[in-house]
Short mmCIF file of C-alpha atoms in Angstrom, two decimals:
data_model
loop_
_atom_site.label_atom_id
_atom_site.label_comp_id
_atom_site.label_asym_id
_atom_site.label_seq_id
_atom_site.Cartn_x
_atom_site.Cartn_y
_atom_site.Cartn_z
CA MET A 1 0.38 0.09 -0.18
CA SER A 2 0.51 3.61 -0.94
CA GLN A 3 1.97 6.19 2.23
CA SER A 4 -1.11 8.27 0.79
CA GLU A 5 -3.56 4.98 1.05
CA LEU A 6 -2.69 3.35 4.59
CA ALA A 7 -3.19 6.90 5.89
CA ARG A 8 -7.11 6.54 4.21
CA VAL A 9 -6.70 2.80 6.46
CA THR A 10 -5.50 3.89 9.67
CA GLY A 11 -6.87 7.60 10.65
CA LEU A 12 -3.45 8.75 11.12
CA SER A 13 -1.42 11.65 9.26
CA GLU A 14 -0.14 11.39 6.95
CA ALA A 15 3.14 13.11 8.36
CA THR A 16 2.45 10.42 11.07
CA VAL A 17 2.60 7.28 9.03
CA SER A 18 5.04 9.17 7.25
CA ASN A 19 7.95 8.47 10.70
CA LEU A 20 6.67 5.34 11.44
CA VAL A 21 7.45 3.42 8.40
CA ARG A 22 10.67 5.36 8.48
CA VAL A 23 11.13 3.09 12.17
CA LEU A 24 10.24 0.05 10.86
CA VAL A 25 12.18 0.42 7.53
CA GLN A 26 14.77 0.49 10.44
CA ASP A 27 14.13 -1.66 12.36
CA ASP A 28 13.76 -4.28 9.07
CA ARG A 29 9.31 -4.49 9.97
CA VAL A 30 8.48 -3.34 5.93
CA LYS A 31 10.47 -2.28 2.63
CA LEU A 32 10.12 0.06 0.49
CA SER A 33 9.27 -0.10 -3.13
CA LYS A 34 8.43 1.99 -6.39
CA GLY A 35 4.99 1.49 -8.25
CA ARG A 36 1.82 4.27 -9.19
CA ARG A 37 -1.17 5.28 -8.05
CA ASN A 38 -3.48 7.37 -11.13
CA GLY A 39 -0.89 7.16 -12.89
CA ARG A 40 2.14 8.92 -10.50
CA SER A 41 4.84 7.57 -9.27
CA VAL A 42 5.05 6.78 -5.26
CA ASN A 43 6.11 4.31 -2.43
CA LEU A 44 4.27 1.53 -2.03
CA VAL A 45 5.17 0.10 1.51
CA GLU A 46 5.36 -3.62 2.10
CA LEU A 47 6.46 -6.15 4.80
CA ASP A 48 10.31 -7.26 4.61
CA ALA A 49 9.95 -10.91 4.21
CA ALA A 50 14.51 -10.77 4.79
CA ALA A 51 12.84 -10.12 9.10
CA GLY A 52 12.21 -13.57 8.59
CA GLU A 53 10.56 -13.31 11.77
CA LEU A 54 7.53 -16.12 12.63
CA ALA A 55 4.88 -16.63 15.38
CA LEU A 56 3.89 -19.90 16.89
CA THR A 57 -0.03 -20.02 17.62
CA VAL A 58 -1.91 -22.56 19.90
CA THR A 59 -6.34 -22.59 19.48
CA VAL A 60 -7.71 -24.76 22.02
CA ALA A 61 -10.86 -25.78 20.30
CA ARG A 62 -13.90 -27.79 22.24
CA GLU A 63 -12.15 -30.88 19.76
CA ALA A 64 -9.11 -30.07 18.53
CA ILE A 65 -5.56 -28.98 20.36
CA THR A 66 -3.72 -26.87 16.64
CA ALA A 67 -0.56 -25.48 16.54
CA ALA A 68 1.07 -23.52 14.20
CA ALA A 69 3.20 -21.74 12.95
CA VAL A 70 2.49 -17.50 10.54
CA ASP A 71 4.60 -15.29 9.82
CA HIS A 72 4.83 -11.94 9.14
CA GLY A 73 1.84 -11.79 6.09
CA GLY A 74 -0.18 -13.85 7.88
CA SER A 75 0.93 -17.10 5.96
CA VAL A 76 0.71 -20.57 8.48
CA LEU A 77 3.87 -22.73 7.53
CA VAL A 78 3.32 -26.02 9.93
CA GLU A 79 0.68 -26.79 11.42
CA ARG A 80 0.30 -29.91 14.50
CA SER A 81 -2.69 -30.75 15.36
CA ARG A 82 -3.88 -33.24 18.91
CA PRO A 83 -7.98 -34.03 18.99
CA ARG A 84 -9.18 -33.19 22.82
CA VAL A 85 -10.35 -34.72 25.38
CA PRO A 86 -12.79 -31.60 27.14
CA GLU A 87 -12.70 -30.96 30.45
CA SER A 88 -9.35 -32.80 30.95
CA PRO A 89 -6.93 -31.15 34.07
CA TYR A 90 -4.82 -28.17 33.19
CA GLY A 91 -2.09 -29.56 33.90
CA GLU A 92 -2.90 -32.44 30.58
CA GLU A 93 -3.71 -29.60 28.66
CA ARG A 94 -1.05 -27.53 29.40
CA ALA A 95 1.95 -30.71 29.19
CA THR A 96 -0.02 -31.34 24.74
CA ILE A 97 0.32 -27.34 24.35
CA VAL A 98 4.32 -27.59 25.03
CA GLU A 99 4.21 -31.09 23.38
CA LEU A 100 2.88 -29.24 19.84
CA ILE A 101 4.06 -26.41 20.07
CA GLU A 102 8.05 -28.06 19.96
CA ALA A 103 6.70 -30.12 17.00
CA VAL A 104 6.37 -27.25 15.25
CA ARG A 105 9.08 -25.20 16.13
CA ALA A 106 11.26 -28.71 15.08
CA ALA A 107 9.79 -28.17 11.80
CA ASP A 108 11.39 -27.73 7.76
CA GLY A 109 11.24 -24.27 7.59
CA VAL A 110 10.74 -22.91 10.98
CA SER A 111 14.00 -24.65 13.75
CA ARG A 112 16.00 -21.71 11.75
CA ARG A 113 13.46 -18.68 11.02
CA PRO A 114 13.27 -15.96 14.43
CA LEU A 115 9.96 -16.35 16.99
CA ALA A 116 8.26 -13.37 18.10
CA GLY A 117 6.18 -15.82 20.67
CA VAL A 118 3.58 -17.26 21.87
CA GLY A 119 -0.64 -15.94 20.47
CA LEU A 120 -1.79 -18.85 22.27
CA ALA A 121 -6.63 -18.94 21.57
CA LEU A 122 -9.13 -19.58 23.76
CA CYS A 123 -12.67 -20.70 22.86
CA VAL A 124 -13.86 -19.13 26.57
CA SER A 125 -13.72 -16.07 27.96
CA ILE A 126 -10.84 -14.14 28.42
CA ASP A 127 -9.79 -11.75 31.64
CA PRO A 128 -7.45 -9.48 29.63
CA VAL A 129 -6.13 -8.06 32.93
CA SER A 130 -4.73 -11.13 34.83
CA ASP A 131 -4.62 -13.00 31.74
CA THR A 132 -6.75 -15.95 33.04
CA VAL A 133 -9.49 -18.25 32.26
CA PRO A 134 -11.20 -16.25 35.09
CA GLU A 135 -13.04 -18.42 37.91
CA GLY A 136 -16.97 -16.96 38.85
CA LEU A 137 -17.76 -17.66 35.56
CA GLY A 138 -20.32 -20.34 36.11
CA HIS A 139 -19.39 -23.76 34.39
CA LEU A 140 -17.62 -23.62 30.73
CA PRO A 141 -18.05 -26.36 28.13
CA ALA A 142 -15.34 -28.13 27.61
CA PHE A 143 -13.00 -26.23 29.93
CA ASP A 144 -11.76 -28.45 33.95
CA PRO A 145 -12.05 -25.97 37.12
CA SER A 146 -8.42 -26.03 36.80
CA TRP A 147 -8.27 -23.82 33.98
CA TYR A 148 -10.01 -20.46 35.81
CA GLY A 149 -7.93 -18.36 37.01
CA ALA A 150 -4.14 -20.33 36.31
CA ASP A 151 -1.01 -18.36 35.30
CA VAL A 152 -1.41 -20.09 31.70
CA THR A 153 1.01 -17.75 29.71
CA GLY A 154 3.73 -17.12 33.41
CA GLU A 155 4.03 -20.23 32.79
CA LEU A 156 3.23 -22.36 29.07
CA GLY A 157 5.87 -19.02 28.79
CA GLU A 158 8.91 -20.44 31.11
CA GLU A 159 8.35 -24.24 29.24
CA THR A 160 9.00 -23.10 26.16
CA GLY A 161 11.35 -19.96 27.05
CA LEU A 162 9.18 -17.90 24.78
CA PRO A 163 7.12 -14.52 25.27
CA VAL A 164 2.94 -16.08 25.08
CA ARG A 165 -0.23 -13.52 24.81
CA LEU A 166 -3.96 -15.13 25.75
CA ILE A 167 -6.74 -14.29 23.19
CA ASN A 168 -9.71 -14.85 22.73
CA ASP A 169 -10.96 -17.75 19.67
CA GLY A 170 -13.79 -14.89 18.10
CA ASP A 171 -11.24 -11.95 19.17
CA ALA A 172 -7.92 -13.36 16.89
CA ALA A 173 -10.61 -13.76 14.57
CA LEU A 174 -11.80 -10.65 13.51
CA LEU A 175 -8.55 -9.37 14.40
CA ALA A 176 -7.49 -11.79 10.96
CA GLU A 177 -10.90 -10.58 8.66
CA ALA A 178 -9.59 -6.87 10.48
CA ARG A 179 -6.28 -7.11 8.98
CA TRP A 180 -6.75 -9.50 5.51
CA GLY A 181 -10.15 -10.71 4.91
CA ALA A 182 -13.69 -9.50 5.25
CA ALA A 183 -13.31 -6.20 7.64
CA ARG A 184 -10.13 -5.10 6.00
CA GLY A 185 -9.98 -1.58 5.86
CA CYS A 186 -12.68 -0.56 8.22
CA ARG A 187 -12.92 0.77 11.56
CA ASP A 188 -15.59 -0.45 13.64
CA VAL A 189 -16.71 -4.03 13.23
CA LEU A 190 -19.02 -6.26 14.73
CA TYR A 191 -18.42 -10.69 14.08
CA LEU A 192 -20.46 -12.87 14.79
CA HIS A 193 -18.58 -16.71 14.69
CA LEU A 194 -21.02 -19.41 14.87
CA SER A 195 -19.42 -22.91 15.97
CA SER A 196 -20.21 -25.09 18.82
CA GLY A 197 -20.64 -22.31 20.73
CA VAL A 198 -21.14 -18.86 20.11
CA GLY A 199 -18.75 -15.58 20.31
CA GLY A 200 -17.56 -11.95 18.86
CA ALA A 201 -15.82 -8.96 18.75
CA ILE A 202 -15.87 -6.04 18.45
CA LEU A 203 -13.95 -3.23 16.41
CA LEU A 204 -14.15 0.30 17.49
CA GLY A 205 -12.12 2.55 15.73
CA GLY A 206 -10.31 0.40 14.00
CA LEU A 207 -9.18 -1.41 17.67
CA LEU A 208 -10.56 -4.18 19.64
CA HIS A 209 -12.88 -3.80 22.16
CA ARG A 210 -11.76 -5.57 25.25
CA GLY A 211 -11.69 -5.62 28.98
CA GLY A 212 -13.97 -5.80 32.51
CA PRO A 213 -13.77 -9.36 33.06
CA GLY A 214 -13.67 -11.36 29.40
CA GLY A 215 -17.17 -10.50 28.85
CA ILE A 216 -16.89 -7.42 26.06
CA GLY A 217 -18.23 -9.51 22.61
CA GLU A 218 -20.02 -12.09 23.99
CA LEU A 219 -22.65 -12.35 21.68
CA GLY A 220 -23.77 -15.35 22.25
CA HIS A 221 -24.41 -14.81 25.30
CA SER A 222 -26.91 -11.54 24.41
CA SER A 223 -30.87 -12.79 25.78
CA THR A 224 -34.07 -13.25 22.70
CA ASP A 225 -36.17 -14.76 25.60
CA THR A 226 -36.39 -14.45 29.38
CA SER A 227 -38.61 -17.35 29.57
CA GLY A 228 -36.38 -19.33 26.85
CA ARG A 229 -34.20 -21.97 27.68
CA LEU A 230 -31.54 -22.13 30.36
CA CYS A 231 -27.87 -20.79 29.37
CA LEU A 232 -24.77 -22.46 31.41
CA CYS A 233 -23.87 -18.77 32.05
CA GLY A 234 -27.38 -18.70 34.33
CA ASN A 235 -29.79 -15.94 31.64
CA ARG A 236 -32.27 -17.90 29.44
CA GLY A 237 -32.83 -17.86 25.95
CA CYS A 238 -29.47 -16.71 25.19
CA LEU A 239 -28.28 -16.46 21.56
CA GLU A 240 -26.20 -19.93 22.34
CA THR A 241 -28.90 -21.92 23.02
CA LYS A 242 -30.78 -20.74 19.50
CA VAL A 243 -27.98 -20.64 17.01
CA GLY A 244 -25.29 -22.02 18.67
CA GLY A 245 -24.08 -26.02 17.37
CA ASP A 246 -25.63 -28.73 19.67
CA ALA A 247 -28.71 -26.44 19.36
CA LEU A 248 -28.94 -26.71 15.67
CA LEU A 249 -28.01 -29.98 15.12
CA SER A 250 -30.53 -31.41 17.60
CA HIS A 251 -33.16 -29.91 14.76
CA VAL A 252 -31.88 -32.10 12.21
CA ALA A 253 -31.06 -34.96 13.95
CA ASP A 254 -33.87 -37.10 12.76
CA LEU A 255 -33.31 -36.17 8.96
CA HIS A 256 -28.88 -36.78 9.13
CA GLY A 257 -28.36 -38.76 12.02
CA ASP A 258 -26.78 -38.35 14.79
CA ASP A 259 -23.41 -38.15 13.37
CA LEU A 260 -24.06 -35.13 11.30
CA THR A 261 -21.61 -32.45 12.29
CA LEU A 262 -22.20 -28.42 12.04
CA GLY A 263 -19.70 -27.70 8.96
CA ARG A 264 -22.02 -30.51 7.34
CA LEU A 265 -25.16 -29.03 7.75
CA ALA A 266 -23.50 -25.83 6.65
CA GLU A 267 -22.61 -27.72 3.96
CA LEU A 268 -26.05 -29.07 3.45
CA ALA A 269 -28.07 -25.85 3.07
CA ARG A 270 -25.82 -23.98 0.80
CA SER A 271 -26.52 -26.61 -2.24
CA GLY A 272 -30.13 -25.98 -1.01
CA ASP A 273 -31.12 -29.26 1.38
CA PRO A 274 -34.95 -28.00 2.42
CA GLY A 275 -34.26 -29.02 5.97
CA CYS A 276 -30.72 -27.88 6.32
CA VAL A 277 -31.92 -24.32 4.89
CA ARG A 278 -34.75 -23.36 6.82
CA ILE A 279 -32.95 -24.38 10.49
CA VAL A 280 -30.37 -21.95 8.98
CA THR A 281 -33.41 -19.50 7.97
CA ASP A 282 -34.45 -19.57 11.73
CA ALA A 283 -31.36 -18.87 13.31
CA ALA A 284 -30.55 -16.02 10.87
CA GLN A 285 -33.61 -14.88 12.34
CA ASP A 286 -32.84 -15.12 16.03
CA ILE A 287 -29.20 -13.07 15.32
CA VAL A 288 -31.16 -10.71 14.14
CA THR A 289 -33.49 -10.40 16.68
CA GLY A 290 -30.68 -11.03 19.10
CA LEU A 291 -28.52 -8.59 17.32
CA ALA A 292 -30.64 -6.44 16.15
CA ASN A 293 -30.19 -4.18 19.19
CA VAL A 294 -26.13 -3.85 19.21
CA VAL A 295 -26.24 -2.85 15.57
CA ALA A 296 -28.86 -0.19 16.91
CA VAL A 297 -26.06 1.54 19.80
CA LEU A 298 -22.58 0.85 18.39
CA ALA A 299 -24.04 1.48 14.10
CA PRO A 300 -20.76 -1.19 12.46
CA GLU A 301 -20.22 -0.89 9.37
CA ARG A 302 -19.33 -3.72 8.71
CA PHE A 303 -20.92 -6.74 10.74
CA VAL A 304 -19.22 -10.38 9.41
CA LEU A 305 -20.23 -13.81 10.10
CA GLY A 306 -18.23 -15.91 11.18
CA GLY A 307 -17.77 -19.63 12.16
CA GLU A 308 -18.21 -23.03 10.46
CA LEU A 309 -21.57 -22.45 9.84
CA ALA A 310 -20.97 -19.52 7.92
CA ALA A 311 -20.03 -22.04 5.65
CA ALA A 312 -23.59 -22.24 4.44
CA GLY A 313 -22.59 -18.98 1.92
CA PRO A 314 -26.06 -17.19 0.85
CA ALA A 315 -29.20 -19.25 2.46
CA LEU A 316 -27.65 -17.64 6.04
CA LEU A 317 -25.87 -13.74 4.66
CA ASP A 318 -28.77 -12.78 3.27
CA PRO A 319 -31.63 -13.86 5.36
CA VAL A 320 -29.64 -12.01 8.13
CA SER A 321 -29.10 -8.89 6.01
CA ARG A 322 -31.97 -8.80 4.77
CA GLY A 323 -33.29 -8.64 8.46
CA MET A 324 -30.69 -5.91 9.70
CA ARG A 325 -32.53 -4.25 6.96
CA ARG A 326 -36.33 -4.88 8.75
CA MET A 327 -34.87 -4.60 12.35
CA ALA A 328 -31.67 -1.73 12.71
CA SER A 329 -33.19 1.74 12.01
CA PRO A 330 -31.26 3.57 8.82
CA ARG A 331 -29.97 5.67 11.11
CA ASN A 332 -28.04 3.46 12.48
CA TRP A 333 -27.34 1.19 10.50
CA ARG A 334 -25.93 1.94 7.17
CA GLY A 335 -23.05 -1.04 7.00
CA SER A 336 -23.17 -4.22 5.12
CA VAL A 337 -23.46 -8.23 6.52
CA VAL A 338 -20.50 -9.97 4.94
CA LEU A 339 -19.51 -13.36 5.68
CA ALA A 340 -15.49 -13.82 7.23
CA GLU A 341 -13.48 -14.50 4.60
CA LEU A 342 -10.08 -17.10 6.16
CA GLY A 343 -12.01 -19.85 6.75
CA GLY A 344 -10.42 -22.41 9.34
CA HIS A 345 -7.48 -20.33 9.83
CA ALA A 346 -8.98 -17.21 10.72
CA ILE A 347 -8.21 -17.86 14.93
CA ALA A 348 -4.49 -18.33 14.31
CA ARG A 349 -3.78 -15.56 11.58
CA GLY A 350 -5.13 -13.76 13.83
CA ALA A 351 -3.50 -14.40 17.13
CA ALA A 352 -0.38 -15.06 14.60
CA ARG A 353 -0.84 -10.63 15.10
CA TYR A 354 -1.80 -10.50 18.76
CA ALA A 355 1.20 -12.53 19.46
CA PHE A 356 3.99 -9.83 16.76
CA ASP A 357 2.12 -7.08 17.99
CA GLY A 358 0.24 -7.12 20.75
CA GLY A 359 -1.39 -4.16 22.90
CA ASP A 360 -0.66 -1.79 20.13
CA LEU A 361 -4.53 -3.89 18.38
CA CYS A 362 -6.25 -2.73 20.71
CA LEU A 363 -8.54 -0.20 23.04
CA GLN A 364 -7.38 -0.36 25.91
CA ASN A 365 -3.80 -1.63 27.14
CA LEU A 366 -4.44 -3.25 30.26
CA LYS A 367 -1.54 -4.03 31.45
#
């Protein structure tokens, strides 16, 4: 990108961008090359691949633990994964994480490269002040209570010899989409992650909004029905109880069997299977009902739908777009609903970005 384009995207002045680029060139983080914009010769800024720095990432999902090596451009170079036994003790899972990190670290193409650190993404709320899985949230799906309050970053840092940064998986996915995917160039974004659980994240002024005991962005716990099904968080009728993976799959088990996955449900809906289309359409209405008021308050320029259910494509996107136009105030909703673009690597790529740049990406630098 040219320095003028960087200034427009970041909201910084061109003089500030020029000063920052000069420092980054001196640090061998970026390089300048000649290009043209509107017929004029300009300096283009690009990441300096010669620097060679990588970030290691670990994603702890409900079903698996996956480690990867990611470069500054967001390319996943190496990946290693292991099935996860839900609610295993923290000590056992930490040992698995270390083993996977070391396996990636020893891989060809990684072992001789400089490492910035580890970005650890968990499918659970993170307290950004203490850098822990907070206590007092009740039973958390797939996480043993021994995780609560554990010094994850400190202990993993000691065992790996690398700095470790902890982030929620939805926050990581949004950081990736904002840099390389469906939210690039946007400063105010609402992200909804539709997977086994339902998570979310918020970008305000180009920065990730974090705070409190990790509850910011947990869109899955927006209640839409006070007399609805009881949620693990203690509320009734939370969005997760309606459009989470288990809830959706229970509706089609009689048609497609108990072994149907959420990804397969999404594929069937995309291909026009009547039962799956109906389930996804109903889920879209629940999403609109649950988040129209959030849209009215935040007025994002873009609403990104990610996670496995996003593979349903137009079967999900079209009814959510229509519903938002109908239910959200036109004074507050001038944006668009889009599908996430980065698929299964979004979380790893965002966790790497957080490992590289950390608090500079966040609205509150709480440490």
